[in-house]
XYZ file of C-alpha atoms in Angstrom:
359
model
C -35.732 14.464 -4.248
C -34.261 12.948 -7.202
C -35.488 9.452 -8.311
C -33.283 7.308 -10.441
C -34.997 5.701 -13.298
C -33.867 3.497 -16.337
C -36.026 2.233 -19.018
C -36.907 -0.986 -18.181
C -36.792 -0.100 -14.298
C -40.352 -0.023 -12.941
C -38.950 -0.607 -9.214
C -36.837 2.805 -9.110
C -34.254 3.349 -6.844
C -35.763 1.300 -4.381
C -34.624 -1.903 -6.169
C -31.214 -0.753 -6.233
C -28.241 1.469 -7.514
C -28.942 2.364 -11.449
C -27.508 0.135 -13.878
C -25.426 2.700 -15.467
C -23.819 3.712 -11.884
C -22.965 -0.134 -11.261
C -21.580 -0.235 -15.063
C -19.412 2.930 -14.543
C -17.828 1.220 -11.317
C -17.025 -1.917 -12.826
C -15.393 -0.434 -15.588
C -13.643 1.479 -13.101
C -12.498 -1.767 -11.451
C -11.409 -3.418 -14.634
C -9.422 -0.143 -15.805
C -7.108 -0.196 -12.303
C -7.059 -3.610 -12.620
C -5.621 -3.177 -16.516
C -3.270 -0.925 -15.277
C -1.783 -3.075 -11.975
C -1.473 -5.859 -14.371
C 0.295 -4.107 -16.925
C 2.729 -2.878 -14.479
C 3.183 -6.402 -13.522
C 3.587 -7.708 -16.987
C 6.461 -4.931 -17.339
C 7.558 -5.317 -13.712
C 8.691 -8.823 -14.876
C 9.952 -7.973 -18.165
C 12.727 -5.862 -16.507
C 13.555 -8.348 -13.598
C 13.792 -10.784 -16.763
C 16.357 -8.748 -18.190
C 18.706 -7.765 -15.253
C 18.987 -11.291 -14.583
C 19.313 -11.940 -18.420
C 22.102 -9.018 -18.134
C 24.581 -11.050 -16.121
C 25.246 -13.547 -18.634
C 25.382 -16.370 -16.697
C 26.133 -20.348 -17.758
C 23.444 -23.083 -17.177
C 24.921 -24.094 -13.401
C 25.493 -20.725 -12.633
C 22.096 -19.506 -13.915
C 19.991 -22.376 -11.517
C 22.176 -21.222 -8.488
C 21.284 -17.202 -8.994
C 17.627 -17.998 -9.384
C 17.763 -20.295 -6.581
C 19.672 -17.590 -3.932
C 17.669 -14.971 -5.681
C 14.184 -16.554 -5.132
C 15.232 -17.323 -1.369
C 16.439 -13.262 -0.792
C 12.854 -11.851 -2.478
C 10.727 -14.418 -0.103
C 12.714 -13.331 2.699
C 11.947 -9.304 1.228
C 8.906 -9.484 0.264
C 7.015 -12.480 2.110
C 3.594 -12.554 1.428
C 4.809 -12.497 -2.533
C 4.059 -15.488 -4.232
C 5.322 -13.925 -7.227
C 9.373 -13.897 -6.929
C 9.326 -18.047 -6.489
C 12.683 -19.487 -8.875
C 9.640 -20.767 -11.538
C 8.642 -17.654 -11.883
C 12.212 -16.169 -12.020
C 12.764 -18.393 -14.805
C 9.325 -17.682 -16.704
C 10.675 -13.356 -16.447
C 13.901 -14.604 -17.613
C 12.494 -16.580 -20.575
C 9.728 -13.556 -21.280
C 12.677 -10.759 -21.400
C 14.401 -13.600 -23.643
C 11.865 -13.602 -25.870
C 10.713 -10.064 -26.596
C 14.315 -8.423 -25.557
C 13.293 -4.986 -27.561
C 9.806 -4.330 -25.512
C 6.907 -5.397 -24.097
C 4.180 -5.467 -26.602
C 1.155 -4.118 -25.778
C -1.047 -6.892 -26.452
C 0.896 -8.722 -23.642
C -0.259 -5.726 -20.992
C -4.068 -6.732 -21.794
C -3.654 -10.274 -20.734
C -2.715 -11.611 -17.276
C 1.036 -13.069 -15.845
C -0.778 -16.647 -16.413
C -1.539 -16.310 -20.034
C 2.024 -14.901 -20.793
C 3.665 -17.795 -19.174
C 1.036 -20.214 -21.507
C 2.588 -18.617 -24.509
C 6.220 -19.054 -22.918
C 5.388 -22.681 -22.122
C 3.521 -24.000 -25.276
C 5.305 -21.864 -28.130
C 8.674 -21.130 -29.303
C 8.211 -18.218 -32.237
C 7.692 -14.232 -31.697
C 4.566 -14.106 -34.159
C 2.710 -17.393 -32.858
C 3.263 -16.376 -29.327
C 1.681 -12.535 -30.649
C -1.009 -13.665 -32.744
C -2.151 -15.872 -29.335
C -1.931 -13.078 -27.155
C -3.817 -10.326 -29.109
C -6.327 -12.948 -29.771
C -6.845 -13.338 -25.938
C -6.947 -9.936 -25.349
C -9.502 -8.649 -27.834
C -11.756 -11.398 -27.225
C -11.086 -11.992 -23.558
C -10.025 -15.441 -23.376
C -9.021 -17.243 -19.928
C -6.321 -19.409 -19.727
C -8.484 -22.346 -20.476
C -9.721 -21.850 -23.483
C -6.010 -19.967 -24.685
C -4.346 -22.988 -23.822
C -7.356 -25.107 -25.689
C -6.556 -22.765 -28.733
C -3.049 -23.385 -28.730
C -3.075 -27.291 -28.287
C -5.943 -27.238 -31.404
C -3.773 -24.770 -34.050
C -5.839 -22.479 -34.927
C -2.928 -20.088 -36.057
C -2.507 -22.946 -38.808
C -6.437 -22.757 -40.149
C -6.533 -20.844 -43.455
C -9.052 -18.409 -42.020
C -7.205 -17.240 -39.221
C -3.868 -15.804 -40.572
C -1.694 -14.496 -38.447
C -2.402 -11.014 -36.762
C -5.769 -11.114 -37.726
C -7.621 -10.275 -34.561
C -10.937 -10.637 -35.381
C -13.570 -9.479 -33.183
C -12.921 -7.206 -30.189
C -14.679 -7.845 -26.832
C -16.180 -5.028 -24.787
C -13.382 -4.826 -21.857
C -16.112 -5.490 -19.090
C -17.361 -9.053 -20.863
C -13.713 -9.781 -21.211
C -12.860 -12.989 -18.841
C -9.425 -12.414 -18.856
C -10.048 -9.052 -17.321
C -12.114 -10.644 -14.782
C -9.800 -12.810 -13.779
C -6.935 -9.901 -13.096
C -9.628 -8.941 -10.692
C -8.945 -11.771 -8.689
C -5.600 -12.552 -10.263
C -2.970 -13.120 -7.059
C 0.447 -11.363 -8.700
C -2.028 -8.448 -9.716
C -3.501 -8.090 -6.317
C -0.724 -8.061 -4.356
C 0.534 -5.644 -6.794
C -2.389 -3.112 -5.899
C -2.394 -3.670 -2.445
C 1.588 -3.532 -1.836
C 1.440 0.470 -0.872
C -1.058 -0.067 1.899
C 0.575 -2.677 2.862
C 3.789 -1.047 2.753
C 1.760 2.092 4.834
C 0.631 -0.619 7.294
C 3.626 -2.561 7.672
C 5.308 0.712 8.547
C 2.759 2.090 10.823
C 3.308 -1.318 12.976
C 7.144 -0.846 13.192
C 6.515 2.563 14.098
C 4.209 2.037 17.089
C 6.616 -1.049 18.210
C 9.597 1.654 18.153
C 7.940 4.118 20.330
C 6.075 1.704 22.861
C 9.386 0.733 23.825
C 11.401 3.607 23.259
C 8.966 5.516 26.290
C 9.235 2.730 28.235
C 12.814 2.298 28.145
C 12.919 5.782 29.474
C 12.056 4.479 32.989
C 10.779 8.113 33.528
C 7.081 7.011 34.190
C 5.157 5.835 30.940
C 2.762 3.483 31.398
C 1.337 1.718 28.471
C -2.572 2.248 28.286
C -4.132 1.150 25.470
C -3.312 0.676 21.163
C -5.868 1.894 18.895
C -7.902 2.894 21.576
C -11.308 3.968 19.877
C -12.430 7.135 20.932
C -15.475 9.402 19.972
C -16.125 13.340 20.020
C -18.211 15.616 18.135
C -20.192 13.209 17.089
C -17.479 11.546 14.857
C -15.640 8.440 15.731
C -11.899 7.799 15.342
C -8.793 5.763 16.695
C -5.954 6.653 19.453
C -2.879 4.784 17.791
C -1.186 4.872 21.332
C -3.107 6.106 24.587
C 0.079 5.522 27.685
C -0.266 7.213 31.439
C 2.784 9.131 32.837
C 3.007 7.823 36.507
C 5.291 10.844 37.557
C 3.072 13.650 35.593
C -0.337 11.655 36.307
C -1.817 12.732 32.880
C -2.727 10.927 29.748
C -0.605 10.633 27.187
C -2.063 10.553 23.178
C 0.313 9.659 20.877
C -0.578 9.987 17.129
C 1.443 8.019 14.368
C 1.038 9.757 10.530
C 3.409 8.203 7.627
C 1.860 10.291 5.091
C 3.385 13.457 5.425
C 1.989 16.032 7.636
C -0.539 17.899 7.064
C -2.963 20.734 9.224
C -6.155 18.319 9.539
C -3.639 15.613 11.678
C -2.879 18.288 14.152
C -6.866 18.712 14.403
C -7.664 15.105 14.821
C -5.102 14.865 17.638
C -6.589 17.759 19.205
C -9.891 16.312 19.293
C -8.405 12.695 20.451
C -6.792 14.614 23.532
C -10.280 16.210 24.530
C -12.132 12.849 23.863
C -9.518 11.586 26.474
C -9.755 14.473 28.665
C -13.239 14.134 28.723
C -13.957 10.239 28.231
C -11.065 8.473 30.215
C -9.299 11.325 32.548
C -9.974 11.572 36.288
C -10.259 15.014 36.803
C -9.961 14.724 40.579
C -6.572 12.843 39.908
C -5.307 13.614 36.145
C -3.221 16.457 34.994
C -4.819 17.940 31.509
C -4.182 15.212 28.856
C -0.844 15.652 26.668
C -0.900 14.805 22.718
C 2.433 13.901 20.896
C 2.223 13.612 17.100
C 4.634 12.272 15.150
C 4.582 12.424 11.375
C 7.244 9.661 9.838
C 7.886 9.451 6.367
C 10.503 9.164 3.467
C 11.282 13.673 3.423
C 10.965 14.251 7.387
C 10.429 13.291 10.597
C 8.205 16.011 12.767
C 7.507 16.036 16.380
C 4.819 18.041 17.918
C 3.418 18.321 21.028
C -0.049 19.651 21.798
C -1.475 20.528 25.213
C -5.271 19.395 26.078
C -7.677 21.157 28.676
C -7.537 24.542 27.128
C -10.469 26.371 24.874
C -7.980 25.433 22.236
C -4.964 23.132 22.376
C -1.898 24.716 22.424
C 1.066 23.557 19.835
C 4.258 23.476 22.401
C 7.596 22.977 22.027
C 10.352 21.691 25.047
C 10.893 25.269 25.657
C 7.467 26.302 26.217
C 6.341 23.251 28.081
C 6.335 23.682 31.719
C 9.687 22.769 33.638
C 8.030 19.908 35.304
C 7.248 18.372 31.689
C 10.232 19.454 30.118
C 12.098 16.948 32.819
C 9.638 14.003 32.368
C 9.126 14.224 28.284
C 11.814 13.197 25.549
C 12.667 15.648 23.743
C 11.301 16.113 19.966
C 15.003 15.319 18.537
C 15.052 12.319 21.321
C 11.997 10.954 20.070
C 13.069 11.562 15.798
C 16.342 9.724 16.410
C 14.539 6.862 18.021
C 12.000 6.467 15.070
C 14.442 7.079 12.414
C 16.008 3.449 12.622
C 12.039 2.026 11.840
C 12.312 3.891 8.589
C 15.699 2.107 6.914
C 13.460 -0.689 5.355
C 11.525 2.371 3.568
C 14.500 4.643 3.222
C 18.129 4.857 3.482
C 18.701 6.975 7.000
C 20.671 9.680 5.335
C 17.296 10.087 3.220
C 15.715 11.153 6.136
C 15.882 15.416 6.552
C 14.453 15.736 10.323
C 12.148 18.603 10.617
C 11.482 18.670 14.266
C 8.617 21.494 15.392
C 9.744 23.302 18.209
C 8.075 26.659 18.297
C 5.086 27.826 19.830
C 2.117 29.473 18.431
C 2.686 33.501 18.176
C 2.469 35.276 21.390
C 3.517 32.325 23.392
C-alpha cells in the first residue's frame, strides 16, 4: 500500500489528503472559476453593445433598460444579474472599451469592473487599476481604497506598470469569483438548465398517461430503488390498472446512450423483484424516453425475462399494444416541454421501433 508523505508531514496520510493534492484542486477551482468569470465579463460586454447598437436617446434609453430588465427576470429568474443597474453598468462597459475586452478585465470580477466604471472616466486610469488588481489580487475594498487615494498620480507608480504579480491561488480577487453570485450562477446555469428541463419533462408525461384514461396510476417520483448491489433512482414508477403491471418510466435529456437502456433494465428487475406482486402483477414494463435538443427516442423494454427485451408497438403483445401510447404518441406529447430549450422544428424525432434481431 502506498503511503503519502511530504516533508514536513510526520502524521502521513492519516492526518489527511497531501498538501500538493489539496493545492492541485484548488487551483483547479480557481482556473474554472477564471474562466466562468471571464465569460461573464465578455457575456456583458456584448449585451452592452447590442443595446449600445440601437442608438437610442436618453428617455428612450431608461424605458428599453427598464422593459428589458423586466423580460430577462421574467427569463431567467433566479438571475440577479440582468437587473436595469446592471444593464446600464454593460452599457457603460461596452461604451467604454467599444474595440474589445481587455484581458486584464477577464482576471478581475463583474464588481471590480463596475468600480472602475463608477469612480473613473479615462481608458488608461480605468486599465492601469484593473491590471493592478489582477496581478496582485486585490478585492474590491482595497481597489476602491486605491482609487479614492491616487496612486496612479504617485511618481513611482506610472501608468501600466504592474509591479508585482500574485500567485493566482493567494489572489483575493480570485477567491472571491469563487463565491462571486453573477459567476456562480454562470457555472451552474447548464445543470440548472438540465434540471429545470428534467422537471417539465416528468410534469408532461405524468399527465399526458393520465389523461389517457386507459388505466395509469401514478405510483411513485424518484422512487429509490436498489439492485446488484448499486443504488439508483426511478424518475417515474405508475401502475396500469387494466394491464396490472408496473410501469418504469426513465427520463434522459442528455442524449441517448447504451448504459441508459442498462440502468432501466436493472430499475425494471429491482421493481419486479422489490415492489411487484407476483401472485397479482404482470412482468414489470420500462419506457425510456431520451429528450433533447437533436431527437426525441422512445423505447420500450420488457422485464421478467433472463434479459429484457427492447420492443417496439409491433412486437408488444396485442393486449399492450391497446393499453400503451404509442412511441410517436408519447414524442409528440413531450415535444411541446422542449420549446423553452429549442425551437420545435429543431426537434428531428427518432422514435425506436424495432425489435432486437430474431424477434
Amino acid at each position: 500500500m502506498t503511503e503519502f508523505r511530504e516533508a514536513g508531514d510526520h502524521a502521513g496520510a492519516a492526518a489527511g489528503p497531501p498538501r500538493a493534492i489539496t493545492r492541485e484542486i484548488t487551483r483547479s477551482h480557481y482556473r474554472s472559476a477564471l474562466t466562468a468569470n471571464a465569460e461573464l465579463i465578455h457575456q456583458y460586454w456584448r449585451i452592452g453593445r447590442h443595446i449600445l447598437g440601437h442608438r437610442l436617446g436618453d428617455t428612450r434609453y431608461d424605458e428599453v433598460l427598464a422593459r428589458l430588465a423586466t423580460g430577462l427576470r421574467a427569463e431567467y429568474p433566479w438571475s440577479r444579474g440582468y437587473s436595469r443597474a446592471n444593464l446600464h453598468h454593460m452599457t457603460t462597459f461596452a461604451a467604454a472599451w467599444p474595440e474589445f475586452v481587455p484581458q486584464s478585465l477577464e482576471l478581475i470580477p463583474w464588481g471590480h469592473v463596475v468600480v472602475l466604471l463608477d469612480l473613473l472616466d479615462d481608458r488608461p486610469t480605468r486599465e492601469f487599476y484593473a491590471m493592478k488588481a489582477a496581478h496582485e489580487g486585490w478585492t474590491r475594498s482595497t481597489l476602491t481604497m486605491m482609487i479614492r487615494s491616487g496612486l496612479h498620480l504617485r511618481p513611482d507608480h506610472p501608468l501600466y506598470d504592474t509591479g508585482r504579480t500574485v500567485p493566482v491561488e493567494e489572489r483575493d480577487c480570485v477567491r472571491d469569483m469563487l463565491t462571486d453570485p453573477y459567476v456562480t450562477e454562470l457555472l451552474d446555469a447548464g445543470e440548472r438548465r438540465g434540471r429545470d428541463l428534467e422537471a417539465r419533462l416528468i410534469d408532461t408525461v405524468v399527465t399526458f398517461l393520465q389523461d389517457l384514461r386507459v388505466g395509469f396510476a401514478f405510483a411513485a417520483r424518484r422512487r429509490r430503488l436498489s439492485a446488484r448491489g448499486e443504488e439508483f433512482v426511478a424518475d417515474l414508477l405508475f401502475y396500469h390498472l387494466a394491464l396490472h403491471r408496473y410501469v418504469v418510466v426513465d427520463l434522459r435529456t442528455d442524449g441517448f446512450a447504451p448504459e441508459h437502456a442498462d440502468r432501466l433494465d436493472l430499475c425494471v428487475a429491482a421493481v419486479d423483484e422489490q415492489v411487484r406482486d407476483r401472485m397479482r402483477d404482470e412482468p414489470t414494463l420500462g419506457i425510456l424516453l431520451v429528450a433533447s435538443r437533436d431527437q426525441i427516442m422512445v423505447e420500450y423494454r420488457l422485464g421478467a425475462m433472463i434479459s429484457p427485451l427492447s420492443v417496439g408497438p409491433h412486437t408488444l403483445p396485442a393486449d399492450l399494444q391497446a393499453a400503451l401510447p404509442t412511441p410517436a404518441e408519447l414524442a409528440g406529447a413531450i415535444a411541446p416541454a422542449l420549446r423553452d430549450d429549442a425551437r420545435e422544428d429543431d426537434i428531428q424525432e427518432r422514435i425506436i421501433t424495432e425489435g432486437p434481431a430474431g424477434l
